[in-house]
Short mmCIF file of C-alpha atoms in Angstrom, two decimals:
data_model
loop_
_atom_site.label_atom_id
_atom_site.label_comp_id
_atom_site.label_asym_id
_atom_site.label_seq_id
_atom_site.Cartn_x
_atom_site.Cartn_y
_atom_site.Cartn_z
CA MET A 62 34.52 45.01 -8.79
CA LEU A 63 34.74 43.78 -5.19
CA PHE A 64 37.61 42.06 -3.39
CA HIS A 65 36.29 40.58 -0.15
CA SER A 66 38.15 39.98 3.11
CA LEU A 67 38.74 36.31 2.27
CA GLU A 68 40.57 37.16 -0.93
CA LEU A 69 44.29 37.84 -1.18
CA LEU A 70 45.53 40.93 -2.99
CA SER A 71 48.97 41.56 -4.42
CA SER A 72 50.44 44.21 -6.69
CA ASN A 73 50.11 41.73 -9.55
CA HIS A 74 46.37 41.39 -8.95
CA LEU A 75 45.93 45.15 -8.90
CA GLU A 76 48.00 45.56 -12.05
CA LEU A 77 45.69 43.05 -13.78
CA VAL A 78 42.66 45.06 -12.64
CA THR A 79 44.08 48.13 -14.37
CA LYS A 80 44.97 46.25 -17.56
CA LEU A 81 41.86 44.07 -17.89
CA CYS A 82 39.23 46.41 -16.44
CA PRO A 83 40.33 49.95 -17.33
CA ARG A 84 36.73 51.21 -17.40
CA VAL A 85 35.77 49.93 -13.94
CA GLU A 86 33.51 52.41 -12.09
CA TRP A 87 33.08 50.75 -8.66
CA LEU A 88 35.98 49.25 -6.73
CA SER A 89 36.07 47.71 -3.23
CA LEU A 90 39.45 46.72 -1.76
CA ASP A 91 39.23 44.61 1.40
CA SER A 92 41.93 41.94 1.45
CA ALA A 93 42.71 39.28 4.04
CA LEU A 94 46.35 40.38 3.96
CA PHE A 95 47.98 43.73 4.51
CA TYR A 96 48.35 45.24 1.08
CA ASN A 97 49.08 48.54 -0.59
CA LEU A 98 47.89 50.00 -3.88
CA GLU A 99 51.14 49.35 -5.74
CA GLY A 100 50.34 48.12 -9.22
CA LEU A 101 46.97 49.83 -9.40
CA GLY A 102 47.20 52.24 -12.31
CA GLN A 103 44.85 54.77 -13.84
CA LEU A 104 41.10 54.12 -13.68
CA PRO A 105 39.62 57.27 -15.24
CA ASN A 106 35.97 56.17 -14.90
CA LEU A 107 36.09 55.37 -11.20
CA LYS A 108 33.03 56.75 -9.39
CA LEU A 109 32.84 54.72 -6.17
CA LEU A 110 35.78 53.52 -4.04
CA ARG A 111 35.81 51.53 -0.80
CA LEU A 112 39.23 51.14 0.79
CA ASN A 113 39.86 49.08 3.94
CA TYR A 114 43.45 49.75 4.98
CA LYS A 115 43.67 47.41 7.97
CA SER A 116 44.60 49.86 10.75
CA ARG A 117 47.42 51.47 8.78
CA PRO A 118 48.01 55.10 7.82
CA VAL A 119 47.85 56.50 4.30
CA ASP A 120 51.01 55.67 2.35
CA GLN A 121 52.48 56.91 -0.93
CA THR A 122 50.71 54.24 -3.01
CA VAL A 123 47.34 55.57 -1.81
CA VAL A 124 48.34 59.17 -2.54
CA ASP A 125 49.54 58.20 -6.03
CA PHE A 126 46.31 56.35 -6.81
CA PHE A 127 44.11 59.24 -5.72
CA SER A 128 46.16 61.58 -7.87
CA LEU A 129 45.74 59.28 -10.88
CA SER A 130 42.21 57.97 -10.64
CA CYS A 131 39.94 59.75 -8.18
CA HIS A 132 39.16 63.04 -9.91
CA ASN A 133 35.69 61.77 -10.94
CA LEU A 134 34.97 59.92 -7.69
CA THR A 135 31.51 60.66 -6.25
CA THR A 136 31.42 58.20 -3.33
CA LEU A 137 34.33 57.33 -1.04
CA GLN A 138 34.36 54.92 1.90
CA LEU A 139 37.52 54.71 4.00
CA PHE A 140 37.59 51.85 6.49
CA ASP A 141 40.13 51.42 9.27
CA VAL A 142 42.56 54.04 7.98
CA LYS A 143 44.51 55.20 11.02
CA GLU A 144 46.50 58.22 12.14
CA MET A 145 45.59 60.50 9.24
CA HIS A 146 47.50 63.76 8.93
CA MET A 147 46.18 66.96 7.36
CA ASP A 148 48.40 66.34 4.35
CA ASP A 149 46.90 62.83 4.00
CA LEU A 150 43.41 64.35 3.87
CA ARG A 151 44.44 66.98 1.31
CA LEU A 152 46.13 64.40 -0.92
CA THR A 153 43.22 61.94 -0.82
CA ILE A 154 39.81 63.51 -0.14
CA GLY A 155 41.09 66.88 -1.33
CA GLN A 156 41.86 65.43 -4.77
CA CYS A 157 38.24 64.34 -5.31
CA LYS A 158 36.67 67.44 -6.87
CA CYS A 159 33.38 65.66 -7.68
CA LEU A 160 32.98 63.84 -4.36
CA ASP A 161 29.40 63.86 -3.05
CA THR A 162 29.31 61.21 -0.29
CA LEU A 163 32.07 60.49 2.24
CA VAL A 164 32.03 57.66 4.79
CA LEU A 165 34.79 57.26 7.40
CA ASN A 166 34.42 54.06 9.41
CA GLU A 167 36.85 53.28 12.26
CA CYS A 168 39.28 55.89 10.98
CA SER A 169 41.36 58.19 13.17
CA LEU A 170 43.20 61.51 13.08
CA ARG A 171 46.63 62.02 14.54
CA GLU A 172 46.66 64.25 17.60
CA ASP A 173 49.27 66.40 15.82
CA TRP A 174 47.37 66.21 12.53
CA GLU A 175 48.52 69.70 11.49
CA HIS A 176 52.18 69.17 12.41
CA LEU A 177 54.51 70.21 9.57
CA ARG A 178 51.51 70.68 7.29
CA SER A 179 52.13 71.63 3.67
CA TYR A 180 48.80 73.38 3.22
CA GLU A 181 47.30 76.66 4.29
CA ARG A 182 45.48 76.55 7.62
CA GLY A 183 41.72 76.97 7.29
CA LYS A 184 41.60 76.13 3.59
CA PRO A 185 38.46 74.05 2.80
CA LEU A 186 38.98 70.38 2.14
CA SER A 187 36.01 70.07 -0.21
CA HIS A 188 33.41 72.29 -1.87
CA SER A 189 31.46 69.35 -3.32
CA VAL A 190 30.73 66.88 -0.49
CA ARG A 191 27.05 67.01 0.51
CA MET A 192 26.83 63.99 2.83
CA ILE A 193 29.22 62.71 5.50
CA GLN A 194 28.95 59.69 7.77
CA LEU A 195 31.45 59.36 10.63
CA ILE A 196 31.33 55.95 12.32
CA CYS A 197 33.68 55.17 15.23
CA PHE A 198 35.66 58.21 14.12
CA GLN A 199 38.57 58.73 16.51
CA ALA A 200 39.43 62.40 16.88
CA LEU A 201 39.73 64.96 19.63
CA LEU A 202 36.60 67.08 19.94
CA PRO A 203 38.21 70.26 18.51
CA GLN A 204 39.56 68.15 15.63
CA PHE A 205 36.09 66.72 14.99
CA VAL A 206 34.59 70.20 14.73
CA GLN A 207 37.41 71.53 12.55
CA PHE A 208 37.28 68.49 10.26
CA VAL A 209 33.53 68.82 9.64
CA ASN A 210 33.82 72.54 8.99
CA MET A 211 36.37 71.95 6.25
CA PHE A 212 33.45 70.88 4.01
CA THR A 213 31.68 73.99 2.73
CA SER A 214 28.62 72.45 1.00
CA LEU A 215 27.56 69.92 3.61
CA GLN A 216 23.84 69.08 3.68
CA ILE A 217 23.68 65.85 5.72
CA LEU A 218 25.92 64.90 8.65
CA GLU A 219 25.52 61.58 10.46
CA THR A 220 27.73 60.48 13.33
CA ASP A 221 27.68 58.01 16.20
CA SER A 222 29.90 60.29 18.30
CA ARG A 223 28.90 60.46 21.95
CA ASP A 224 31.44 63.16 22.80
CA LEU A 225 29.68 66.08 21.16
CA ASP A 226 28.27 68.78 23.40
CA VAL A 227 25.95 71.69 22.64
CA GLU A 228 28.76 74.22 22.16
CA SER A 229 30.62 71.98 19.71
CA LEU A 230 27.46 71.28 17.75
CA LYS A 231 26.74 75.01 17.67
CA LEU A 232 30.23 75.66 16.23
CA ILE A 233 29.39 73.24 13.42
CA LEU A 234 25.97 74.74 12.73
CA LEU A 235 27.39 78.27 12.62
CA GLN A 236 29.74 77.26 9.80
CA GLN A 237 27.30 75.05 7.87
CA PRO A 238 24.55 77.20 6.32
CA PHE A 239 23.43 74.39 3.96
CA LEU A 240 23.23 71.64 6.58
CA SER A 241 19.65 70.34 6.61
CA ILE A 242 20.05 67.13 8.66
CA PHE A 243 22.27 66.38 11.63
CA ARG A 244 21.79 62.87 12.96
CA CYS A 245 23.36 61.20 16.00
CA PRO A 246 21.66 57.94 17.10
CA SER A 247 22.89 58.44 20.67
CA LEU A 248 22.05 61.35 22.93
CA ILE A 249 24.82 63.93 22.84
CA ALA A 250 25.97 65.69 26.00
CA ALA A 251 23.00 68.05 26.14
CA SER A 252 19.66 68.41 27.86
CA LEU A 253 16.39 68.40 25.95
CA HIS A 254 16.00 72.10 26.75
CA GLN A 255 19.45 72.86 25.28
CA LEU A 256 18.67 70.93 22.12
CA ASN A 257 15.31 72.63 21.72
CA SER A 258 16.98 76.02 22.13
CA LEU A 259 19.60 75.10 19.55
CA GLN A 260 16.91 73.88 17.15
CA HIS A 261 15.11 77.19 17.55
CA LEU A 262 18.29 79.09 16.64
CA PHE A 263 19.09 76.89 13.63
CA ARG A 264 15.72 76.14 12.07
CA HIS A 265 17.26 75.32 8.69
CA CYS A 266 18.75 72.11 10.16
CA SER A 267 16.77 69.19 11.56
CA LEU A 268 18.55 67.95 14.71
CA GLN A 269 17.82 64.22 14.91
CA VAL A 270 19.44 62.75 18.00
CA ALA A 271 16.81 60.35 19.33
CA THR A 272 17.86 56.69 19.34
CA GLY A 273 16.27 54.71 16.56
CA PHE A 274 14.99 57.74 14.65
CA GLU A 275 15.30 57.23 10.93
CA PRO A 276 15.75 60.46 8.96
CA GLU A 277 14.43 60.95 5.48
CA ILE A 278 17.63 61.23 3.52
CA ASP A 279 17.45 62.45 -0.04
CA HIS A 280 20.41 60.55 -1.42
CA THR A 281 20.18 59.66 -5.10
CA ALA A 282 22.17 56.60 -6.17
CA SER A 283 22.58 55.12 -9.62
CA LEU A 284 21.00 51.80 -10.58
CA ALA A 285 24.38 50.06 -10.38
CA VAL A 286 25.03 51.34 -6.85
CA ASN A 287 21.58 50.14 -5.79
CA LEU A 288 22.29 46.71 -7.27
CA LEU A 289 25.58 46.51 -5.38
CA ALA A 290 23.80 47.37 -2.15
CA GLU A 291 21.11 44.72 -2.74
CA TYR A 292 23.18 41.81 -4.05
CA ALA A 293 26.74 42.43 -2.84
CA ASP A 294 26.11 44.04 0.56
CA PHE A 295 27.91 47.14 -0.67
CA SER A 296 26.18 50.39 0.07
CA ALA A 297 27.05 54.01 -0.63
CA THR A 298 26.17 54.74 3.00
CA LEU A 299 26.18 52.79 6.27
CA ASN A 300 23.44 51.89 8.73
CA LEU A 301 24.40 53.77 11.87
CA GLY A 302 22.12 51.66 14.01
CA SER A 303 23.79 48.35 13.10
CA GLY A 304 27.34 49.70 13.17
CA ARG A 305 28.07 48.41 9.68
#
């Protein structure tokens, strides 16, 4: 079920979704108006969620929905969700115990993202996520590194960040023993010699930073997800090169 940017959403529409389509497995929320998730009840079969929150932070309706319906979620795309706090991450992404693929597009972290946190510092955010894409992700460099290292089973990391340097990338690689592909379609702040040296130290991970290089990503999607990508322009992952 997809709500496009030209469609208007209200709590009544979302309540009808819950009542008429309780077994929905794929849901995309991208309304022309500012909206919240009030009215959206339990969707126990939900596997794929795309949420465009129009430059606003996480609110209580989002937290409530994740608590109700996202325990079986395998793919999550957050678009334009701003000023996320550590508690916001714990109460959304942290609730998704089956999550495999995470895409953050034009999202941002608060500079004081750990201020008055309710959760233990250093506790992993996810043990299940294997693939992350970070597109136009707004975060301070130490936050970026800390955020990535909160995922303990990461295998593929793609980002368009141009702020990474060799030392920051090394901090990520040291904490990610399962990471097999790191891709950045723009040259990070490093010389070719530095990158070659880093590749030699971390042979388990393919460092793919050359512009236009297409990695071979082993990402298995269901038939329904493939159909959505082909006919509804709705993909489980984004094309870093096109910025979509």
